[in-house]
Amino acid sequence: MKSLFKSKPKTPAELVRLTRELLIFVDTDSTTKGTKRDEKMAELSKLIRDLKCVLYGNGESEPLVEACVQLTQEFFKQNTLRLIIVCLPKLNLETRKDATQVVANLQRQQVQSRLIASDYLESNKDLMDILITGYENMDLALHYGAMLRECIRHQIIARYVLESEHMKKFFGYIQLPNFDIASDASATFKELLTRHKSTVAEFLTKNYDWFFAEYNKNLLESTNYIIRRQSVKLLGDMLLDRSNSPVMMKYVCSKDNLRILMNLLRESSKNIPLEAFHVFKLFAANQNKPPEIVSILVANRSKLLRFFSEFKLDKEDEQFEADKAQVIKEIVALEPKDRS
């Protein structure tokens, strides 16, 4: 007889409430074992998969706006997000993947033109502490990393992370021996330093000394080729951004920074010297070079001119050639300055 009567589909709000109840069970119950617990975990997995279907569609139909709104409202009414993050280690791999997609999607869902996820996270910033330190757990790093990148789409959350002690940890995470986790941490690091221009400019200005000391030592001078390539590219992105002009001017007045960039120019690979050139040209273009910068450039003038005469791209690039010509012109015109 059961097959004659299909159960009424659960509403988005009901799905969230049932998910929340089971997450509370998973988080707090330590006595239920065996088959009963397995059944509840299987039910939770199905509910989280159903949440994903509401938000992303089921392959046959697109997600319904009203259903997504209802789900989002219910999700952030109480601590469902906190529960899903805290309970992630207890979920199986497929359910972790589904949960990660649900959390990621909810960061973009608008309710009456508001990103209510941002309001929730503003009052629960400590969740970022869990997500960031997730890079220290091989089983959770990629899931928490994906959630973290979506959360820092909200400027107030990105500012919290930038201003926290956690920023220093990224220099270690990027050097982790596990390639996938290190790459994920690098992607998050880049997002933090490029997405919200005004917040990034404020962070770099306030934290210039320690940040670039760590950046140079751990990233630009790393023994790992991939780390050097990615970090010199990111450095160019940061310094060439107009929002960071004061930071750029400070950076190009340092002889230690110039030394590092000149070493990167000499690398045998094609990619690193090209990215290093985009930063080096800022040193050359600076019309108020300190005497120590001028001295280094003058002392290495013949080597630099010889290098740039042979420095070419595989494909013709008018902008690159124009930039290179300008750099050569600046170096040729240099006169030693009196240090006094």
Tab-separated table of N, CA, C and O in Angstrom, residues 247-307:
chain	number	residue	atom	x	y	z
A	247	VAL	N	52.155	51.946	-1.361
A	247	VAL	CA	52.893	50.733	-1.005
A	247	VAL	C	53.936	50.435	-2.075
A	247	VAL	O	55.088	50.090	-1.782
A	248	MET	N	53.533	50.581	-3.333
A	248	MET	CA	54.455	50.341	-4.450
A	248	MET	C	55.651	51.281	-4.379
A	248	MET	O	56.805	50.857	-4.543
A	249	MET	N	55.403	52.550	-4.093
A	249	MET	CA	56.502	53.526	-4.025
A	249	MET	C	57.484	53.173	-2.911
A	249	MET	O	58.697	53.326	-3.055
A	250	LYS	N	56.957	52.674	-1.809
A	250	LYS	CA	57.833	52.260	-0.706
A	250	LYS	C	58.632	51.017	-1.099
A	250	LYS	O	59.830	50.916	-0.811
A	251	TYR	N	57.975	50.092	-1.779
A	251	TYR	CA	58.623	48.830	-2.154
A	251	TYR	C	59.803	49.073	-3.091
A	251	TYR	O	60.858	48.452	-2.957
A	252	VAL	N	59.629	49.977	-4.055
A	252	VAL	CA	60.676	50.179	-5.069
A	252	VAL	C	61.812	51.086	-4.579
A	252	VAL	O	62.723	51.386	-5.342
A	253	CYS	N	61.751	51.486	-3.319
A	253	CYS	CA	62.856	52.265	-2.757
A	253	CYS	C	63.775	51.399	-1.892
A	253	CYS	O	64.666	51.917	-1.225
A	254	SER	N	63.548	50.094	-1.918
A	254	SER	CA	64.348	49.184	-1.085
A	254	SER	C	65.388	48.447	-1.920
A	254	SER	O	65.047	47.779	-2.900
A	255	LYS	N	66.650	48.532	-1.500
A	255	LYS	CA	67.719	47.840	-2.235
A	255	LYS	C	67.579	46.321	-2.098
A	255	LYS	O	67.932	45.568	-3.009
A	256	ASP	N	67.074	45.845	-0.944
A	256	ASP	CA	66.886	44.403	-0.761
A	256	ASP	C	65.830	43.868	-1.725
A	256	ASP	O	65.985	42.791	-2.308
A	257	ASN	N	64.753	44.629	-1.907
A	257	ASN	CA	63.720	44.219	-2.862
A	257	ASN	C	64.284	44.197	-4.283
A	257	ASN	O	64.004	43.280	-5.066
A	258	LEU	N	65.080	45.200	-4.623
A	258	LEU	CA	65.687	45.259	-5.957
A	258	LEU	C	66.605	44.051	-6.189
A	258	LEU	O	66.581	43.450	-7.263
A	259	ARG	N	67.387	43.711	-5.181
A	259	ARG	CA	68.293	42.562	-5.303
A	259	ARG	C	67.509	41.278	-5.602
A	259	ARG	O	67.888	40.490	-6.480
A	260	ILE	N	66.411	41.084	-4.878
A	260	ILE	CA	65.587	39.883	-5.082
A	260	ILE	C	65.022	39.855	-6.500
A	260	ILE	O	65.050	38.821	-7.182
A	261	LEU	N	64.507	40.992	-6.970
A	261	LEU	CA	63.916	41.042	-8.312
A	261	LEU	C	64.965	40.809	-9.392
A	261	LEU	O	64.702	40.147	-10.405
A	262	MET	N	66.174	41.329	-9.197
A	262	MET	CA	67.241	41.119	-10.182
A	262	MET	C	67.642	39.639	-10.239
A	262	MET	O	67.922	39.107	-11.310
A	263	ASN	N	67.611	38.969	-9.090
A	263	ASN	CA	67.887	37.524	-9.081
A	263	ASN	C	66.795	36.748	-9.809
A	263	ASN	O	67.075	35.787	-10.528
A	264	LEU	N	65.549	37.189	-9.639
A	264	LEU	CA	64.442	36.513	-10.325
A	264	LEU	C	64.511	36.732	-11.838
A	264	LEU	O	64.137	35.852	-12.620
A	265	LEU	N	65.004	37.894	-12.251
A	265	LEU	CA	65.175	38.169	-13.687
A	265	LEU	C	66.147	37.179	-14.325
A	265	LEU	O	66.038	36.855	-15.508
A	266	ARG	N	67.119	36.704	-13.532
A	266	ARG	CA	68.171	35.838	-14.065
A	266	ARG	C	67.768	34.368	-14.130
A	266	ARG	O	68.542	33.533	-14.594
A	267	GLU	N	66.577	34.030	-13.654
A	267	GLU	CA	66.173	32.613	-13.630
A	267	GLU	C	66.103	32.043	-15.044
A	267	GLU	O	65.817	32.747	-16.015
A	268	SER	N	66.327	30.736	-15.137
A	268	SER	CA	66.398	30.096	-16.458
A	268	SER	C	65.022	29.854	-17.075
A	268	SER	O	64.899	29.686	-18.280
A	269	SER	N	63.984	29.823	-16.245
A	269	SER	CA	62.637	29.598	-16.788
A	269	SER	C	62.168	30.840	-17.540
A	269	SER	O	62.734	31.925	-17.397
A	270	LYS	N	61.121	30.692	-18.346
A	270	LYS	CA	60.581	31.841	-19.092
A	270	LYS	C	59.606	32.654	-18.248
A	270	LYS	O	59.565	33.882	-18.330
A	271	ASN	N	58.812	31.964	-17.437
A	271	ASN	CA	57.718	32.639	-16.737
A	271	ASN	C	58.186	33.587	-15.646
A	271	ASN	O	57.701	34.719	-15.535
A	272	ILE	N	59.123	33.133	-14.817
A	272	ILE	CA	59.540	33.958	-13.678
A	272	ILE	C	60.203	35.256	-14.123
A	272	ILE	O	59.847	36.336	-13.623
A	273	PRO	N	61.175	35.237	-15.058
A	273	PRO	CA	61.768	36.508	-15.496
A	273	PRO	C	60.741	37.489	-16.071
A	273	PRO	O	60.843	38.705	-15.850
A	274	LEU	N	59.741	36.972	-16.776
A	274	LEU	CA	58.727	37.861	-17.345
A	274	LEU	C	57.928	38.539	-16.239
A	274	LEU	O	57.702	39.763	-16.274
A	275	GLU	N	57.485	37.749	-15.247
A	275	GLU	CA	56.721	38.341	-14.141
A	275	GLU	C	57.607	39.274	-13.329
A	275	GLU	O	57.153	40.329	-12.855
A	276	ALA	N	58.884	38.905	-13.151
A	276	ALA	CA	59.818	39.761	-12.413
A	276	ALA	C	60.040	41.086	-13.148
A	276	ALA	O	60.189	42.144	-12.524
A	277	PHE	N	60.030	41.023	-14.473
A	277	PHE	CA	60.214	42.246	-15.278
A	277	PHE	C	59.114	43.261	-14.985
A	277	PHE	O	59.368	44.472	-14.908
A	278	HIS	N	57.876	42.767	-14.829
A	278	HIS	CA	56.751	43.675	-14.576
A	278	HIS	C	56.915	44.419	-13.254
A	278	HIS	O	56.364	45.517	-13.078
A	279	VAL	N	57.643	43.829	-12.304
A	279	VAL	CA	57.936	44.516	-11.047
A	279	VAL	C	59.205	45.361	-11.182
A	279	VAL	O	59.260	46.504	-10.728
A	280	PHE	N	60.224	44.804	-11.843
A	280	PHE	CA	61.495	45.524	-12.010
A	280	PHE	C	61.284	46.859	-12.731
A	280	PHE	O	61.933	47.861	-12.392
A	281	LYS	N	60.368	46.886	-13.692
A	281	LYS	CA	60.168	48.135	-14.447
A	281	LYS	C	59.663	49.265	-13.544
A	281	LYS	O	59.854	50.442	-13.853
A	282	LEU	N	59.058	48.908	-12.399
A	282	LEU	CA	58.609	49.930	-11.452
A	282	LEU	C	59.809	50.588	-10.766
A	282	LEU	O	59.794	51.790	-10.491
A	283	PHE	N	60.850	49.796	-10.489
A	283	PHE	CA	62.083	50.358	-9.929
A	283	PHE	C	62.711	51.330	-10.925
A	283	PHE	O	63.142	52.418	-10.564
A	284	ALA	N	62.751	50.895	-12.202
A	284	ALA	CA	63.379	51.722	-13.240
A	284	ALA	C	62.588	53.004	-13.487
A	284	ALA	O	63.166	54.074	-13.742
A	285	ALA	N	61.257	52.918	-13.405
A	285	ALA	CA	60.407	54.070	-13.730
A	285	ALA	C	60.341	55.100	-12.610
A	285	ALA	O	59.938	56.243	-12.842
A	286	ASN	N	60.717	54.706	-11.397
A	286	ASN	CA	60.660	55.618	-10.252
A	286	ASN	C	61.559	56.834	-10.496
A	286	ASN	O	62.770	56.710	-10.657
A	287	GLN	N	60.960	58.010	-10.542
A	287	GLN	CA	61.712	59.234	-10.833
A	287	GLN	C	62.394	59.813	-9.584
A	287	GLN	O	63.097	60.816	-9.670
A	288	ASN	N	62.161	59.179	-8.439
A	288	ASN	CA	62.802	59.633	-7.193
A	288	ASN	C	63.574	58.469	-6.564
A	288	ASN	O	63.389	58.146	-5.391
A	289	LYS	N	64.419	57.858	-7.372
A	289	LYS	CA	65.187	56.711	-6.885
A	289	LYS	C	66.144	57.131	-5.776
A	289	LYS	O	66.883	58.106	-5.945
A	290	PRO	N	66.174	56.397	-4.659
A	290	PRO	CA	67.180	56.681	-3.626
A	290	PRO	C	68.583	56.405	-4.176
A	290	PRO	O	68.744	55.599	-5.104
A	291	PRO	N	69.611	57.064	-3.636
A	291	PRO	CA	70.979	56.866	-4.135
A	291	PRO	C	71.411	55.402	-4.170
A	291	PRO	O	72.095	54.978	-5.099
A	292	GLU	N	70.998	54.605	-3.164
A	292	GLU	CA	71.424	53.199	-3.123
A	292	GLU	C	70.826	52.386	-4.277
A	292	GLU	O	71.469	51.466	-4.787
A	293	ILE	N	69.622	52.751	-4.707
A	293	ILE	CA	69.000	52.074	-5.858
A	293	ILE	C	69.753	52.454	-7.136
A	293	ILE	O	70.087	51.598	-7.960
A	294	VAL	N	70.044	53.740	-7.268
A	294	VAL	CA	70.788	54.218	-8.443
A	294	VAL	C	72.146	53.532	-8.510
A	294	VAL	O	72.576	53.079	-9.577
A	295	SER	N	72.819	53.426	-7.379
A	295	SER	CA	74.157	52.813	-7.344
A	295	SER	C	74.129	51.374	-7.831
A	295	SER	O	75.002	50.948	-8.610
A	296	ILE	N	73.125	50.626	-7.381
A	296	ILE	CA	73.016	49.215	-7.801
A	296	ILE	C	72.754	49.133	-9.302
A	296	ILE	O	73.366	48.328	-10.016
A	297	LEU	N	71.861	49.954	-9.794
A	297	LEU	CA	71.526	49.925	-11.222
A	297	LEU	C	72.716	50.368	-12.078
A	297	LEU	O	72.976	49.792	-13.140
A	298	VAL	N	73.437	51.384	-11.616
A	298	VAL	CA	74.611	51.856	-12.367
A	298	VAL	C	75.705	50.787	-12.361
A	298	VAL	O	76.333	50.502	-13.393
A	299	ALA	N	75.928	50.175	-11.199
A	299	ALA	CA	76.968	49.145	-11.084
A	299	ALA	C	76.669	47.939	-11.975
A	299	ALA	O	77.595	47.261	-12.446
A	300	ASN	N	75.386	47.682	-12.205
A	300	ASN	CA	74.986	46.522	-13.011
A	300	ASN	C	74.478	46.927	-14.393
A	300	ASN	O	73.857	46.116	-15.085
A	301	ARG	N	74.758	48.169	-14.792
A	301	ARG	CA	74.186	48.706	-16.031
A	301	ARG	C	74.524	47.839	-17.244
A	301	ARG	O	73.640	47.470	-18.013
A	302	SER	N	75.790	47.515	-17.438
A	302	SER	CA	76.176	46.768	-18.647
A	302	SER	C	75.522	45.387	-18.671
A	302	SER	O	75.049	44.932	-19.724
A	303	LYS	N	75.453	44.727	-17.494
A	303	LYS	CA	74.796	43.407	-17.428
A	303	LYS	C	73.311	43.526	-17.738
A	303	LYS	O	72.741	42.695	-18.458
A	304	LEU	N	72.675	44.554	-17.179
A	304	LEU	CA	71.236	44.735	-17.395
A	304	LEU	C	70.933	45.044	-18.862
A	304	LEU	O	69.985	44.496	-19.440
A	305	LEU	N	71.738	45.913	-19.461
A	305	LEU	CA	71.501	46.272	-20.872
A	305	LEU	C	71.715	45.064	-21.774
A	305	LEU	O	70.957	44.854	-22.738
A	306	ARG	N	72.716	44.261	-21.462
A	306	ARG	CA	72.944	43.051	-22.246
A	306	ARG	C	71.782	42.065	-22.076
A	306	ARG	O	71.315	41.463	-23.036
A	307	PHE	N	71.323	41.956	-20.835
A	307	PHE	CA	70.194	41.057	-20.553
A	307	PHE	C	68.950	41.486	-21.333
A	307	PHE	O	68.304	40.678	-22.002
